[in-house]
XYZ file of C-alpha atoms in Angstrom:
642
model
C 0.000 0.000 0.000
C 1.333 3.436 -0.919
C 1.708 6.103 1.734
C -1.276 8.111 0.506
C -3.575 5.078 0.794
C -2.414 4.397 4.363
C -2.890 8.052 5.257
C -6.362 7.999 3.747
C -7.296 4.922 5.780
C -6.076 6.557 8.982
C -8.019 9.732 8.240
C -11.108 7.621 7.589
C -10.746 5.961 11.003
C -10.357 9.311 12.766
C -13.234 10.908 10.845
C -15.582 7.977 11.451
C -14.789 7.845 15.172
C -15.142 11.612 15.683
C -18.382 11.832 13.703
C -19.834 8.865 15.566
C -19.065 10.454 18.934
C -20.490 13.827 17.857
C -23.721 12.274 16.595
C -24.243 10.331 19.815
C -23.460 13.431 21.846
C -26.079 15.379 19.881
C -28.658 12.647 20.426
C -27.862 12.234 24.113
C -30.176 14.351 26.250
C -28.306 13.444 29.440
C -24.867 14.601 28.286
C -25.077 17.717 30.430
C -25.936 15.678 33.500
C -22.945 13.420 32.925
C -20.597 16.373 32.534
C -21.967 17.799 35.763
C -21.407 14.443 37.474
C -17.794 14.380 36.290
C -17.187 17.912 37.543
C -18.709 16.981 40.878
C -16.062 14.265 41.336
C -13.107 15.557 39.268
C -11.392 18.929 39.148
C -12.534 20.401 35.807
C -14.043 16.982 35.079
C -10.612 15.452 34.338
C -9.157 12.332 36.057
C -5.772 13.936 36.694
C -4.306 11.093 38.732
C -5.063 8.631 35.934
C -3.165 10.796 33.463
C -0.242 11.115 35.887
C -0.067 7.345 36.369
C -0.215 6.636 32.630
C 2.424 9.296 31.954
C 4.717 7.856 34.616
C 4.506 4.332 33.181
C 5.093 5.617 29.647
C 8.072 7.668 30.859
C 9.723 4.611 32.417
C 9.439 2.749 29.119
C 10.721 5.638 27.004
C 13.561 6.981 29.127
C 14.594 4.227 31.551
C 14.230 1.197 29.279
C 15.336 3.008 26.128
C 12.006 2.709 24.342
C 12.370 6.226 22.964
C 15.255 5.044 20.770
C 14.067 1.450 20.244
C 10.294 1.402 20.547
C 9.987 -2.332 19.876
C 13.180 -3.500 21.601
C 13.522 -2.019 25.107
C 16.037 -3.151 27.707
C 14.232 -5.671 29.917
C 16.505 -7.996 31.924
C 17.790 -5.570 34.609
C 14.301 -4.222 35.305
C 12.623 -7.496 36.282
C 11.917 -8.360 39.927
C 14.530 -11.086 40.264
C 14.964 -11.089 44.042
C 14.636 -9.010 47.191
C 18.427 -8.982 47.099
C 18.171 -6.887 43.912
C 16.004 -3.906 44.970
C 16.377 -2.028 41.676
C 14.466 -4.757 39.874
C 11.754 -4.919 42.537
C 11.158 -1.156 42.329
C 11.231 -0.873 38.535
C 9.479 -4.123 37.547
C 5.871 -2.969 38.081
C 6.410 0.063 35.839
C 8.673 -1.461 33.159
C 7.490 -3.585 30.241
C 8.782 -6.357 27.994
C 7.842 -4.610 24.737
C 5.640 -2.046 23.054
C 2.660 -4.403 22.836
C 2.952 -5.201 26.533
C 3.118 -1.490 27.357
C 0.166 -0.483 25.192
C -1.991 -3.274 26.576
C -1.421 -2.093 30.132
C -1.833 1.576 29.214
C -5.205 0.789 27.659
C -6.134 -1.117 30.810
C -5.053 1.830 32.941
C -7.068 4.315 30.899
C -10.022 1.914 31.069
C -10.217 1.190 34.804
C -8.285 3.983 36.525
C -10.866 6.711 35.717
C -13.622 4.593 37.304
C -11.508 3.940 40.397
C -10.567 7.621 40.593
C -14.227 8.582 40.182
C -15.124 6.287 43.082
C -12.353 7.923 45.136
C -13.156 11.461 44.015
C -11.219 14.731 44.129
C -13.552 16.166 46.746
C -13.951 14.874 50.263
C -17.021 12.825 51.123
C -18.445 11.459 54.357
C -16.238 8.688 55.711
C -13.041 9.876 53.973
C -9.940 10.710 55.955
C -8.065 9.164 58.824
C -10.009 7.594 61.663
C -9.425 9.213 65.028
C -8.870 7.218 68.186
C -11.116 7.798 71.157
C -8.146 7.320 73.482
C -5.973 9.891 71.720
C -5.150 13.133 73.492
C -6.863 16.326 72.304
C -3.574 17.596 70.893
C -2.965 14.367 68.953
C -6.533 14.304 67.712
C -6.204 17.887 66.548
C -2.972 17.089 64.689
C -4.515 14.053 63.005
C -7.573 16.063 62.028
C -5.387 18.826 60.584
C -3.310 16.384 58.529
C -6.440 14.569 57.411
C -8.037 17.819 56.300
C -4.896 18.818 54.387
C -4.465 15.481 52.636
C -7.995 14.156 52.209
C -9.919 17.413 52.220
C -8.245 19.139 49.281
C -8.357 18.076 45.633
C -4.576 18.241 45.222
C -4.101 16.032 48.263
C -6.655 13.499 47.086
C -5.143 13.402 43.599
C -1.714 12.860 45.170
C -3.034 10.090 47.433
C -4.543 8.250 44.461
C -1.350 8.645 42.399
C 1.026 7.575 45.182
C -1.311 4.800 46.305
C -1.446 3.396 42.785
C 2.351 3.307 42.585
C 2.512 1.730 46.053
C 0.178 -1.061 44.939
C 2.551 -1.630 42.034
C 5.467 -2.162 44.409
C 3.339 -4.535 46.515
C 2.502 -6.665 43.474
C 6.192 -6.717 42.566
C 7.184 -7.793 46.083
C 4.779 -10.706 46.278
C 4.506 -11.963 42.693
C 6.151 -15.257 41.794
C 9.023 -15.200 39.343
C 10.854 -12.328 37.647
C 7.704 -10.370 36.859
C 7.589 -7.204 34.808
C 4.702 -4.975 33.818
C 1.894 -2.800 35.182
C -0.784 -5.465 34.857
C -0.926 -6.177 38.588
C -1.873 -2.545 39.180
C -4.390 -2.644 36.325
C -6.100 -5.570 38.050
C -6.021 -3.685 41.348
C -7.702 -0.696 39.695
C -10.297 -3.033 38.214
C -10.914 -4.639 41.615
C -11.348 -1.233 43.250
C -13.808 -0.249 40.524
C -15.754 -3.517 40.644
C -16.798 -3.233 44.286
C -18.424 0.164 43.668
C -19.454 0.143 39.990
C -19.443 -3.517 38.846
C -21.466 -3.160 35.651
C -19.744 0.081 34.648
C -16.423 -1.735 35.034
C -17.592 -4.547 32.763
C -18.763 -2.008 30.173
C -15.382 -0.275 30.448
C -13.732 -3.641 29.815
C -15.485 -3.766 26.453
C -14.630 -0.108 25.826
C -10.975 -1.005 26.258
C -11.275 -3.333 23.284
C -12.567 -0.387 21.253
C -9.489 1.634 22.226
C -7.223 -1.240 21.171
C -9.016 -1.554 17.847
C -8.688 2.167 17.119
C -4.972 2.092 17.933
C -4.322 -0.941 15.733
C -6.419 0.535 12.916
C -4.370 3.743 13.040
C -0.998 2.011 13.278
C -1.672 -0.700 10.662
C -4.779 0.210 8.650
C -4.221 -2.681 6.222
C -2.585 -6.029 6.940
C -1.646 -8.671 4.404
C -1.293 -12.134 5.912
C -0.898 -15.708 4.794
C -0.705 -19.087 6.473
C 2.749 -19.694 7.901
C 4.310 -21.651 10.766
C 4.798 -19.934 14.080
C 6.553 -20.535 17.370
C 5.333 -19.804 20.845
C 4.213 -21.228 24.145
C 0.480 -21.688 24.823
C -1.160 -18.292 25.147
C -2.144 -18.922 28.766
C 1.462 -19.717 29.711
C 2.326 -16.044 29.315
C -0.196 -14.890 31.930
C 1.146 -13.854 35.335
C -1.935 -15.382 36.938
C -0.676 -15.127 40.518
C 0.380 -11.487 40.146
C -2.949 -10.608 38.532
C -4.875 -12.296 41.345
C -2.843 -10.456 43.982
C -3.565 -7.152 42.270
C -7.283 -7.891 41.995
C -7.573 -8.881 45.663
C -5.660 -5.773 46.756
C -8.051 -3.607 44.761
C -11.140 -5.403 46.088
C -10.004 -5.071 49.709
C -9.087 -1.388 49.336
C -12.355 -0.652 47.576
C -14.312 -2.519 50.248
C -12.615 -0.489 52.983
C -13.519 2.787 51.253
C -17.173 1.994 50.567
C -17.721 0.615 54.066
C -16.527 3.885 55.568
C -18.890 5.764 53.279
C -21.817 3.397 53.653
C -21.953 2.797 49.899
C -22.089 -0.372 47.876
C -23.472 -2.223 44.874
C -26.233 -4.862 44.851
C -24.975 -8.396 45.396
C -26.233 -9.722 42.044
C -24.492 -6.973 40.076
C -21.310 -7.426 42.065
C -21.280 -11.199 41.591
C -21.952 -10.876 37.867
C -19.374 -8.127 37.390
C -16.603 -10.021 39.183
C -17.450 -13.247 37.355
C -17.474 -11.643 33.895
C -14.255 -9.761 34.583
C -12.431 -12.796 35.978
C -13.461 -15.021 33.074
C -12.692 -12.442 30.380
C -9.271 -11.749 31.900
C -8.450 -15.484 32.108
C -8.086 -15.662 35.873
C -9.208 -19.277 35.469
C -5.956 -20.140 33.625
C -4.153 -21.877 36.491
C -1.094 -23.642 35.055
C 2.227 -25.223 35.966
C 5.579 -25.118 34.173
C 7.112 -28.544 33.605
C 10.385 -27.421 32.102
C 11.587 -26.957 28.548
C 8.552 -25.965 26.475
C 6.022 -28.015 28.447
C 3.114 -26.674 30.526
C -0.028 -28.117 32.114
C -3.308 -26.174 32.441
C -5.759 -26.868 35.289
C -8.851 -25.410 33.608
C -11.366 -27.155 35.859
C -9.744 -25.985 39.075
C -9.423 -22.466 37.703
C -13.089 -22.297 36.732
C -14.159 -23.384 40.210
C -11.892 -20.748 41.756
C -13.414 -18.017 39.589
C -16.941 -18.832 40.781
C -15.712 -18.998 44.375
C -14.041 -15.597 44.005
C -17.205 -13.966 42.669
C -19.258 -15.448 45.502
C -16.886 -14.430 48.288
C -16.543 -10.876 46.957
C -20.324 -10.528 46.681
C -20.774 -11.734 50.260
C -17.921 -9.635 51.618
C -19.177 -6.410 50.069
C -22.938 -6.709 49.702
C -24.248 -9.112 52.364
C -27.221 -7.196 53.902
C -27.704 -6.627 57.613
C -30.051 -9.347 58.886
C -30.627 -10.303 62.529
C -30.688 -14.004 63.342
C -34.288 -13.831 64.571
C -35.422 -12.315 61.292
C -33.569 -14.966 59.315
C -35.154 -17.744 61.367
C -38.590 -16.223 61.008
C -38.204 -16.104 57.233
C -36.862 -19.648 57.080
C -38.981 -22.821 56.929
C -36.440 -24.662 59.068
C -38.061 -23.942 62.488
C -41.466 -25.140 61.271
C -40.006 -28.324 59.865
C -38.118 -28.926 63.095
C -41.253 -28.395 65.228
C -43.174 -30.874 63.100
C -40.546 -33.597 63.426
C -39.133 -32.855 66.891
C -41.893 -31.493 69.158
C -39.440 -31.127 72.053
C -37.644 -28.334 70.180
C -40.837 -26.332 69.753
C -39.999 -24.356 72.878
C -36.590 -23.452 71.462
C -38.132 -21.562 68.561
C -41.163 -20.230 70.427
C -40.907 -16.399 70.446
C -42.490 -16.043 73.860
C -40.539 -18.739 75.639
C -37.402 -18.139 77.606
C -35.545 -20.450 75.267
C -36.573 -18.672 72.086
C -33.511 -17.599 70.110
C -35.235 -14.373 69.177
C -36.015 -13.429 72.765
C -32.407 -12.837 73.859
C -30.766 -9.759 72.288
C -27.342 -11.211 73.029
C -28.125 -14.166 70.773
C -29.772 -12.097 68.063
C -26.562 -11.491 66.070
C -26.373 -9.708 62.720
C -25.800 -12.467 60.178
C -24.916 -9.971 57.445
C -22.176 -8.440 59.569
C -20.757 -11.873 60.377
C -20.910 -12.956 56.718
C -19.124 -9.814 55.528
C -16.368 -10.234 58.086
C -15.908 -13.920 57.319
C -15.751 -13.227 53.581
C -13.193 -10.492 54.198
C -11.120 -12.920 56.262
C -11.257 -15.412 53.371
C -10.093 -12.745 50.894
C -7.255 -11.657 53.182
C -6.251 -15.280 53.760
C -6.240 -15.905 50.009
C -4.078 -12.831 49.475
C -1.620 -13.904 52.169
C -1.628 -17.488 50.929
C -0.668 -16.435 47.409
C 1.904 -13.923 48.633
C 3.741 -16.139 51.131
C 5.410 -18.493 48.602
C 6.703 -15.536 46.613
C 8.092 -13.880 49.728
C 10.001 -17.048 50.590
C 11.252 -17.605 47.049
C 12.312 -13.980 46.542
C 14.438 -14.062 49.687
C 16.367 -17.049 48.344
C 19.487 -16.155 46.409
C 19.729 -17.610 42.920
C 23.185 -19.121 42.586
C 25.426 -17.785 39.868
C 25.539 -21.128 38.168
C 28.605 -20.193 36.131
C 29.911 -23.718 36.324
C 26.625 -25.548 36.137
C 25.444 -23.445 33.237
C 27.666 -25.665 31.107
C 26.257 -29.141 30.837
C 28.704 -31.848 31.823
C 26.819 -34.470 29.848
C 26.661 -34.646 26.101
C 23.399 -35.051 24.198
C 22.168 -38.562 23.714
C 23.460 -40.287 20.622
C 20.988 -41.233 17.910
C 19.664 -44.771 17.900
C 21.553 -47.419 16.011
C 25.114 -47.626 14.650
C 27.530 -46.057 14.424
C 28.366 -44.669 17.863
C 28.130 -40.869 17.683
C 31.006 -40.342 20.076
C 33.246 -42.491 17.873
C 32.277 -40.434 14.833
C 33.020 -37.195 16.648
C 36.391 -38.460 17.795
C 37.250 -39.733 14.340
C 36.398 -36.444 12.714
C 38.291 -34.610 15.434
C 41.521 -36.353 14.457
C 41.447 -34.762 11.015
C 44.361 -35.323 8.678
C 46.874 -33.489 10.800
C 47.363 -30.788 8.186
C 47.258 -27.170 9.424
C 44.632 -26.274 6.854
C 42.439 -29.303 7.409
C 38.826 -28.120 7.554
C 37.533 -31.350 9.068
C 39.162 -30.983 12.467
C 35.985 -30.186 14.415
C 35.262 -28.367 17.599
C 34.548 -30.657 20.535
C 30.922 -31.682 20.858
C 28.908 -30.282 23.728
C 29.227 -26.841 25.334
C 32.345 -24.802 24.697
C 33.417 -22.704 27.716
C 35.256 -20.394 25.336
C 31.934 -19.403 23.815
C 30.698 -17.774 27.016
C 30.600 -13.980 26.908
C 31.238 -11.806 29.974
C 29.863 -8.243 29.994
C 29.994 -6.169 33.187
C 28.830 -8.935 35.489
C 26.641 -10.731 32.941
C 27.524 -14.177 31.595
C 25.859 -15.274 28.369
C 26.341 -18.905 27.326
C 24.528 -21.791 25.658
C 23.772 -25.049 27.466
C 21.425 -28.011 27.215
C 19.836 -30.204 29.860
C 20.835 -28.058 32.841
C 18.861 -27.420 35.997
C 16.587 -24.412 35.697
C 17.778 -22.503 38.758
C 15.081 -19.885 38.368
C 12.329 -22.471 38.905
C 14.150 -24.771 41.332
C 15.252 -21.995 43.705
C 12.640 -23.539 46.030
C 12.372 -27.346 45.888
C 8.678 -28.252 45.804
C 6.967 -31.469 44.696
C 3.192 -31.826 44.912
C 0.278 -33.308 42.942
C 2.659 -34.979 40.525
C 4.458 -31.733 39.653
C 7.868 -30.478 40.759
C 10.089 -27.425 40.557
C 13.105 -29.590 39.702
C 13.010 -28.990 35.956
C 15.643 -28.665 33.262
C 16.154 -26.105 30.545
C 18.114 -25.727 27.319
C 19.076 -22.602 25.440
C 20.904 -19.325 25.912
C 21.477 -18.880 29.646
C 22.059 -15.409 31.104
C 23.372 -15.063 34.656
C 24.432 -12.150 36.824
C 25.340 -12.874 40.445
C 25.195 -9.236 41.545
C 21.681 -8.779 40.159
C 20.462 -12.271 41.149
C 19.682 -13.023 37.489
C 19.419 -16.563 36.151
C 17.236 -17.019 33.107
C 16.872 -18.828 29.812
C 16.884 -15.778 27.575
C 16.329 -17.813 24.384
C 15.096 -21.393 24.524
C 16.605 -24.136 22.385
C 13.311 -24.557 20.530
C 13.023 -20.849 19.854
C 16.547 -20.689 18.434
C 15.871 -23.783 16.329
C 12.840 -22.016 14.882
C 14.327 -18.555 14.361
C 17.954 -19.384 13.586
C 19.240 -16.200 15.187
C 18.303 -14.040 18.150
C 19.551 -11.029 20.079
C 20.032 -10.926 23.838
C 20.041 -7.479 25.457
C 21.776 -7.001 28.793
C 22.546 -3.810 30.655
C 21.607 -1.540 33.514
C 20.705 2.054 34.210
C 22.284 4.134 31.463
C 23.947 1.355 29.475
C 23.190 -1.763 27.473
C 24.897 -4.297 25.240
C 23.601 -6.697 22.598
C 24.862 -10.268 22.174
C 23.924 -12.035 18.951
C 23.255 -15.773 18.914
C 23.113 -17.892 15.762
C 22.442 -21.534 14.977
C 23.554 -23.511 11.930
C 22.884 -27.176 11.294
C 22.218 -30.126 9.028
C 19.363 -32.626 9.256
C 20.267 -36.142 8.148
C 17.823 -38.271 6.185
C 15.767 -39.957 8.859
C 15.378 -36.938 11.121
C 18.543 -36.690 13.235
C 20.063 -33.200 13.363
C 23.502 -31.888 14.174
C 24.080 -28.218 14.791
C 26.393 -25.562 16.171
C 25.569 -22.484 18.249
C 27.612 -19.307 17.909
C 27.635 -16.202 20.078
C 28.911 -12.796 19.024
C 29.749 -10.100 21.594
C 29.366 -6.393 20.814
C 32.178 -5.291 18.511
C 33.683 -8.773 18.531
C 34.043 -11.931 16.443
C 31.672 -14.834 16.757
C 32.550 -17.708 19.064
C 31.486 -21.319 19.085
C 29.270 -21.877 22.127
C 27.985 -25.389 21.489
C 28.351 -28.278 19.033
C 25.895 -31.171 18.913
C 26.780 -34.801 18.308
C 26.912 -36.059 14.717
C 23.705 -37.012 12.909
C 23.584 -40.322 11.031
C 21.459 -40.781 7.930
C 19.085 -43.726 7.875
C 20.068 -45.116 4.426
C 23.067 -47.456 4.381
C 25.172 -47.493 1.219
C 27.011 -50.710 0.445
C 26.882 -51.588 4.153
C 28.276 -48.210 5.171
C 26.801 -45.480 7.357
C 26.983 -41.802 6.421
C 26.973 -39.149 9.141
C 27.245 -35.367 9.321
C 29.554 -34.107 12.072
C 30.399 -30.566 13.252
C 33.846 -29.519 12.074
C 36.198 -26.675 12.871
C 34.998 -24.997 9.691
C 31.504 -25.984 8.689
C 30.545 -29.659 8.798
C 32.143 -32.925 7.721
C 30.841 -36.064 6.008
C 31.918 -39.171 7.938
C 31.645 -42.659 6.402
C 31.829 -45.594 8.790
C 31.093 -49.281 9.145
C 30.029 -50.251 12.633
C 32.263 -48.232 14.944
C 35.125 -48.063 12.435
C 35.596 -44.794 10.587
C 36.432 -45.373 6.930
C 36.966 -41.739 5.949
C 35.739 -38.172 6.233
C 35.822 -34.915 4.302
C 34.261 -31.451 4.472
C 30.796 -31.018 3.004
C 31.572 -29.642 -0.466
C 30.544 -26.207 -1.628
C 27.450 -25.769 -3.765
C 27.596 -27.930 -6.912
C 30.762 -29.548 -5.567
C 31.538 -33.226 -4.993
C 33.492 -35.327 -2.530
C 34.493 -38.996 -2.653
C 34.933 -40.813 0.664
C 35.570 -44.545 1.112
C 34.374 -45.251 -2.420
C 31.165 -43.218 -2.060
C 30.510 -40.032 -4.033
C 28.578 -37.125 -2.542
C 27.220 -34.113 -4.431
C 26.097 -30.797 -2.959
C 22.899 -29.424 -4.550
C 22.206 -26.121 -2.849
C 20.924 -26.947 0.628
C 20.847 -30.684 -0.126
C 23.539 -33.328 0.093
C 23.015 -36.478 -1.984
C 24.976 -39.658 -2.515
C 25.497 -40.864 -6.082
C 25.116 -44.631 -5.961
C 25.135 -46.201 -9.379
C 22.430 -44.488 -11.388
C 20.594 -43.331 -8.271
C 20.797 -40.243 -6.099
C 20.068 -40.930 -2.461
C 19.272 -38.006 -0.130
C 21.727 -37.874 2.755
C 21.168 -34.562 4.524
C 19.613 -31.132 4.200
C 20.840 -27.887 5.666
C 18.584 -26.461 8.359
C 16.325 -23.607 7.340
C 14.840 -21.219 9.859
C 11.311 -19.934 9.616
C 11.638 -17.151 12.136
C 13.842 -14.975 9.910
C-alpha cells in the first residue's frame, strides 16, 4: 500500500470515530448531566491522577528502558523483579514492560479502569473519607490528626496525590509478592479493576469492552491494512504467558481497598451486580488459567480448578461487600427450618417459640447480625487468600539464585541417535582430522564450549542443554505430581550481583528462528549479544548443529556443538553421518564403529568422494550418487523465524 492510501485509511478511522461520537453526543439528552457528574467528582471533570499514572509508566518505558530510541526493543533484563536482594528490579518491575505491545496493553487497561476507580475515590472529600481518630488519643494528637487529614484528604490536590502515590505503592506490593521475575503494570491494572468492581461492577464490565474499542482504534491507526498468509509460528500456549498469581494479587488488593472505602462511606453495589461483574471480569481476563511449568517448552493447564476458583471468588466478593444486615431472629422467622423442626421434633418447639425463655429471638445477646458476620468472614477469606498467594513468593524472593557459572555448562553430552555407528566415535574420528594445518575437518569438541561464554559487566551469556533451571528450582517443591526440579536448554544469562538466572532464548526458539539477540545492561547502558544456529538434518530426522555467540564489537565464538547425525540409508553396508567440524561440517563414512573416511561437506555444486562413495552438494541438499541413483543424505537447516 502506498503512503497516501495508508494516510487515507487513517483519516477515515479518525473521521468515522469523531463523527460517531459527535452524533451520539447530539442525540444524548443526558450529556449535560454526565458532565456535571464528572465535575462533581473531578477537578474540571478530568481524572488527573489517571493521566499522571499513565504518563509515569510511559516515561519509564521511554527513558529508563530506552524505548524512545528502540520502541519495539527495550532493555528488559535488569528491570525485572529477580529477588529481594536486587532492589532495583523490585522497584522498577511494576512500571517497566517487555515490549511495546505489553506497554500499550497495560496503558489501555489503565485508561479503562483507573478513571472509574478515581471517580469512586473522588477529588472532593465525602463522608467517611480521611483518617479515623482514636477515642483514646489526646486532644492535641486528635487535633494534629484532624489537621493532617483535612490537608491530605480534604483538598483536591491532596486526594489526587493520594490516588497517584497509592497506585504506585500497589505496584510495588505486586512486585514484592509476585512469583518469578515479573515485569509490567498489569498487577496494578487488576487492582484498579478490583477497586472499581466493588463500587461500579457493571460500569467496570462495560469499560472492559470499551478497552477493546481503544485497542481496535490504535491498531487501525498504526496498521490500517494487513496482508497475511498461512505460515508456521513458534510460541508457548497463550495462557502460559499470563502472570496469573500477580494478577490475582492485584485484583484482591483492589477489592479489599475498595471494600474499605465503601464501608466507611456506607456505599455499595447490589450483590447480584457485584457477583456478575466479578465473574465476567475474571473469566474475560483469564483468571481461570491456572497452570504449571514442567520445564523446557512443556506446561499443564488446570482449567477445571481455575473455573471453580473463579466462581468462588465472585461469591466471596459478593458476600464480603454486599451481604445485607439481617438479625438471626429475622432470618429464622423467614426460614422454613423452624417449622419443619417443630413438626418432626416437638421437644424443640420451645426453642423456637418467640415467647418462651428459650426462644432464640427473645435474647438480644443471641440475636446477632448475620450480614455483619458474613461480611467479616468473607473479608477474612479474601485476606487469607491474598496472604496465601503472597507467602510463597516472599520465601522464594528471599532465596538467592546461585550464579551457576559452572553448572550453566552441561557436563553431559546429548544422547546419541539410535543405532550404529556410535556418535562419540564419529566425533572423535572427525576430530583427528588429517593433521594438516589447513584441514577443515578438524571439528570443535561436541557439547558446550566454555570459550563461547561472553562476559559483559557482570553478565555471563552462554549456551547449554539439559541443565537445571535454577530460576524455577530456587525452592524445591513437589506436589500433585508436579515439581520445581526442571531442566532447561538454550541461551542462559546469569548475573550474580543482580540475582539473574534465566533462559533468555530457549533451544526450541533458536531452532525455529535461527538467530536471536540478547540485550543485557543496567541504568544508562546496554549491550547486545547475537546468537546464531547452523545445522544439518540427516535423512531420517537426526540433526547436528552448532551455536555461535557474538559479543558487541567482537568476532563470533562457538558456544555449542551437537553430536553427529547419522542418515538412515546405508550405502554398500556403510553409514553416512554429518559431524560438526572446525569450519563448517564434515561427512563421515563408517562401518560399525570403524571410521572409513571423512571430508568437508563440499561447496554448492561440488563433490566429494569418501571410502568409495561419491557425494554431491545441490544447494541446501547433500546427496549420494550410488550407481544411477541419487540418495538423499542430509539437508541444511532452514529457519522460519527470519
